[in-house]
Amino acid sequence: MNKELMEALDILEKEKEISKDTLFEAIENSLITACKNHFGKADNVKVEIDRDTCDFLCYAEKEVVEEVEDDVLQISLEDARQISAKAQLGDMLHVEIKSREFGRIATQNAKNVILQKIREEERSVIYNQYFEKEKDVVTGIVQRYVGRNISINLGKADALLNESEQVKGENFKPTERIKVYILEVRNTPKGPRILVSRTHPELVKRLFEAEVTEIKDGTVEIMSIAREAGSRTKIAVRSNNPNVDAVGACVGINGARVNSIVDELCGEKIDIVNWDENPGNLIQNALSPAKIVAVFADPDEKTAKVVVPDYQLSLAIGKEGQNARLAARLTGYKIDIKSETQAKDAPGFRYEDYIYDDEEYEEGYEYEEGSYDEEYPEELPEGSGGEEYVEEEYMEEKYEEDTDENVEASQEQA
């Protein structure tokens, strides 16, 4: 029996990751419980188990007396002499208890104690394992739909993807493998309850950390993220090594790195831009691919006024205000975007604060809160509508640099 018990404990330790010490403790408690059920009480019962051989000894400490009043706690001198010839009145004698003498009910209760302890330890092990992964990304297998929620198997436990944490338009089939972000792990009587998300901005950050080596080793740092799940994400990055291009590292050769993340997010667009300590430059980067004429940022009020060419206004605002909204969330500034015409006509909005004379402008003027290095052509071809402002090289550079994060944007339009 001892050999079989040792084998059983080895299997439990490997499969359920429950330590042998915990299992031995459970067996000791079960034997004490069996004694209590058999004798009515077990205050004086002790159990010793050899951890190497699994040999165990169950005994009761009894006082040697002349006249026995409680046979559970006391033993007569005559009976004590049969166990130990040196027994004397008042001695405490260890009297072995034969576990084979336990009744069926006592044995069943002992078994239940062991099983209950194993279940508790198993839940505790699973809880600790996934609690360490909280705020991280794991891969799971879609099991089934529970109403509008989705049950996902993470291996040793099931997680719940609530409807509010699902991306609109994403439909998963059973057995499909997806990556999810662990929001919270709760310890409940029925086991750990794991809540996961597909909409959290940190999901994008963790995916970039796993995909981009430079981010994992700290060479490139993600400074801010703004996300509208299922549609677009803006992410601002900076490099701690002057020889490493932060945006290029995140994009990868031919876009290999960012494309793998886009595929995982079911086609969600990702804009990556360079982080800049100058709020004016940061806002200009965040609003890409729109071309910016000038930016005035107030760091104290966390507000910014932006002037764009008339033909770039809709691009700067984006579809349903998305580009401006994400730029505001990314930078943390409330952004007011105006076209050149609107800036001139707006009351109290001094256009000369933003636009300088033609000579300075053509030479490329650097402003206090932002910079503009492009030159305006002296004349625009008739009927061009301003298309000549968009230089091919400039747009290519902006598109490479700009990929963004999520930040809130308030859009005022005159």
Coordinates of C-alpha atoms in Angstrom, one line a residue, residues 132-341:
E132 CA 0.8 36.0 -12.6
K133 CA -0.4 36.5 -16.2
E134 CA -2.8 39.2 -15.3
K135 CA -2.3 42.3 -17.6
D136 CA -0.6 40.1 -20.2
V137 CA -1.6 38.4 -23.5
V138 CA -2.3 34.7 -23.7
T139 CA -3.5 32.4 -26.5
G140 CA -6.8 30.6 -26.1
I141 CA -9.1 28.3 -28.0
V142 CA -12.7 29.4 -28.7
Q143 CA -15.0 26.8 -27.1
R144 CA -18.6 28.0 -27.4
Y145 CA -20.9 31.0 -27.2
V146 CA -22.6 31.6 -23.8
G147 CA -25.3 33.9 -24.8
R148 CA -23.4 36.8 -26.3
N149 CA -20.3 36.0 -24.4
I150 CA -17.6 33.7 -25.5
S151 CA -16.0 30.9 -23.4
I152 CA -12.3 30.5 -24.2
N153 CA -10.1 27.6 -23.1
L154 CA -6.7 28.9 -21.8
G155 CA -5.3 25.4 -21.1
K156 CA -6.0 24.6 -17.4
A157 CA -8.8 27.1 -17.0
D158 CA -11.6 28.7 -19.0
A159 CA -11.9 32.4 -19.5
L160 CA -14.9 34.6 -20.4
L161 CA -14.8 37.1 -23.2
N162 CA -17.8 39.4 -22.4
E163 CA -19.7 41.1 -25.1
S164 CA -18.4 44.6 -23.9
E165 CA -14.8 43.4 -24.5
Q166 CA -15.4 42.0 -28.0
V167 CA -14.6 43.9 -31.1
K168 CA -17.6 44.6 -33.3
G169 CA -17.4 42.7 -36.5
E170 CA -15.1 39.9 -35.2
N171 CA -16.8 36.5 -35.4
F172 CA -15.0 33.4 -34.1
K173 CA -15.7 29.8 -34.7
P174 CA -15.2 27.0 -32.1
T175 CA -11.6 25.6 -32.0
E176 CA -10.3 28.9 -33.5
R177 CA -7.1 30.2 -31.7
I178 CA -7.1 33.8 -30.7
K179 CA -5.0 36.1 -28.5
V180 CA -6.7 37.8 -25.6
Y181 CA -5.6 40.3 -22.9
I182 CA -6.2 39.1 -19.3
L183 CA -8.1 41.9 -17.5
E184 CA -8.7 40.3 -14.1
V185 CA -8.4 37.0 -12.3
R186 CA -10.8 36.4 -9.4
N187 CA -10.6 33.6 -6.8
T188 CA -14.1 32.1 -6.3
P189 CA -15.3 29.0 -4.4
K190 CA -15.9 27.4 -7.8
G191 CA -12.4 28.1 -9.0
P192 CA -10.7 31.1 -10.7
R193 CA -12.8 33.4 -12.8
I194 CA -10.8 34.9 -15.6
L195 CA -12.0 37.9 -17.6
V196 CA -10.3 38.7 -20.9
S197 CA -10.5 41.4 -23.5
R198 CA -10.0 42.0 -27.3
T199 CA -10.6 45.7 -27.1
H200 CA -8.1 46.9 -24.5
P201 CA -5.3 49.2 -25.8
E202 CA -2.7 47.1 -23.8
L203 CA -3.5 44.2 -26.1
V204 CA -1.8 46.1 -29.0
K205 CA 1.1 47.1 -26.7
R206 CA 1.7 43.5 -25.6
L207 CA 1.5 42.2 -29.2
F208 CA 4.2 44.7 -30.2
E209 CA 6.4 43.7 -27.3
A210 CA 6.1 40.1 -28.4
E211 CA 6.8 40.8 -32.1
V212 CA 9.4 43.6 -31.9
T213 CA 12.7 42.6 -30.3
E214 CA 13.8 46.2 -29.8
I215 CA 10.7 46.9 -27.7
K216 CA 11.3 43.8 -25.6
D217 CA 14.9 44.7 -24.8
G218 CA 14.1 48.3 -24.1
T219 CA 15.8 49.9 -27.1
V220 CA 12.5 51.2 -28.4
E221 CA 9.9 52.4 -26.0
I222 CA 6.1 52.7 -26.5
M223 CA 5.1 56.0 -25.0
S224 CA 1.4 56.2 -25.7
I225 CA -1.4 54.3 -27.3
A226 CA -4.8 55.4 -28.6
R227 CA -7.2 52.8 -29.9
E228 CA -10.6 52.4 -31.4
A229 CA -10.9 48.7 -31.4
G230 CA -11.7 47.1 -34.8
S231 CA -11.0 50.4 -36.7
R232 CA -7.7 52.2 -36.0
T233 CA -4.9 52.4 -33.5
K234 CA -2.3 55.1 -33.1
I235 CA 0.9 54.4 -31.3
A236 CA 3.8 56.8 -30.4
V237 CA 7.2 55.3 -30.0
R238 CA 10.7 56.6 -29.3
S239 CA 14.2 55.1 -29.5
N240 CA 16.7 55.1 -26.7
N241 CA 19.4 54.4 -29.2
P242 CA 20.2 57.1 -31.8
N243 CA 21.2 54.4 -34.3
V244 CA 17.8 52.7 -34.1
D245 CA 14.8 54.1 -36.0
A246 CA 11.8 53.5 -33.7
V247 CA 9.2 53.5 -36.4
G248 CA 11.2 51.4 -38.7
A249 CA 11.8 48.8 -36.0
C250 CA 8.1 48.5 -35.3
V251 CA 7.1 48.3 -39.0
G252 CA 9.8 45.8 -39.9
I253 CA 11.1 44.8 -43.3
N254 CA 8.3 45.3 -45.9
G255 CA 6.0 45.8 -43.0
A256 CA 6.4 42.2 -41.8
R257 CA 6.2 43.0 -38.1
V258 CA 3.3 45.4 -38.1
N259 CA 1.4 43.2 -40.6
S260 CA 1.5 40.2 -38.3
I261 CA -0.1 42.3 -35.6
V262 CA -2.7 43.7 -38.0
D263 CA -3.6 40.1 -39.0
E264 CA -4.0 39.1 -35.4
L265 CA -6.4 42.1 -34.9
C266 CA -8.4 41.1 -38.0
G267 CA -7.3 44.0 -40.2
E268 CA -7.3 46.8 -37.7
K269 CA -5.3 49.7 -39.1
I270 CA -2.2 50.8 -37.0
D271 CA -0.4 54.1 -37.4
I272 CA 3.0 54.4 -35.8
V273 CA 4.5 57.9 -35.1
N274 CA 7.6 59.2 -33.5
W275 CA 7.2 60.5 -29.9
D276 CA 8.5 64.0 -29.3
E277 CA 8.9 65.9 -26.0
N278 CA 7.9 69.1 -27.8
P279 CA 4.1 69.0 -27.7
G280 CA 3.8 70.9 -30.9
N281 CA 5.9 68.4 -32.8
L282 CA 4.1 65.5 -31.1
I283 CA 0.7 66.8 -32.2
Q284 CA 1.9 67.3 -35.7
N285 CA 3.1 63.7 -35.8
A286 CA -0.1 62.4 -34.2
L287 CA -2.3 64.1 -36.8
S288 CA -0.4 62.5 -39.7
P289 CA -0.8 61.8 -42.6
A290 CA -2.4 65.3 -42.6
K291 CA -0.1 68.2 -43.5
I292 CA 0.2 70.8 -40.8
V293 CA 0.8 74.5 -41.3
A294 CA 1.4 75.5 -37.7
V295 CA 0.7 74.3 -34.1
F296 CA 0.4 76.3 -30.9
A297 CA 0.2 74.1 -27.8
D298 CA -0.5 75.2 -24.2
P299 CA 1.1 72.7 -21.8
D300 CA -0.6 74.2 -18.8
E301 CA -4.1 74.0 -20.2
K302 CA -3.4 70.9 -22.3
T303 CA -5.0 72.5 -25.3
A304 CA -3.6 73.0 -28.8
K305 CA -4.6 75.0 -31.8
V306 CA -3.7 73.6 -35.2
V307 CA -3.9 75.3 -38.6
V308 CA -3.9 73.1 -41.7
P309 CA -4.3 73.9 -45.4
D310 CA -7.9 74.1 -46.6
Y311 CA -7.6 71.0 -48.7
Q312 CA -6.1 69.0 -45.7
L313 CA -8.9 69.8 -43.2
S314 CA -11.0 66.7 -43.8
L315 CA -7.9 64.5 -43.8
A316 CA -6.7 66.0 -40.4
I317 CA -10.1 65.5 -38.9
G318 CA -10.6 62.0 -40.4
K319 CA -13.7 60.0 -41.0
E320 CA -16.3 61.0 -38.3
G321 CA -13.5 62.8 -36.5
Q322 CA -11.5 59.7 -35.9
N323 CA -8.0 61.0 -36.8
A324 CA -8.3 64.1 -34.6
R325 CA -10.0 62.1 -31.8
L326 CA -7.2 59.5 -31.7
A327 CA -4.5 62.2 -31.9
A328 CA -6.0 63.9 -28.9
R329 CA -6.1 60.7 -26.9
L330 CA -2.5 59.9 -28.0
T331 CA -1.1 63.3 -26.9
G332 CA -3.4 64.1 -24.1
Y333 CA -4.2 67.5 -25.6
K334 CA -7.6 69.0 -26.5
I335 CA -7.0 69.9 -30.2
D336 CA -8.8 72.6 -32.1
I337 CA -8.2 72.2 -35.9
K338 CA -8.9 75.0 -38.3
S339 CA -8.3 75.5 -41.9
E340 CA -6.3 78.5 -43.1
T341 CA -9.5 80.3 -44.2

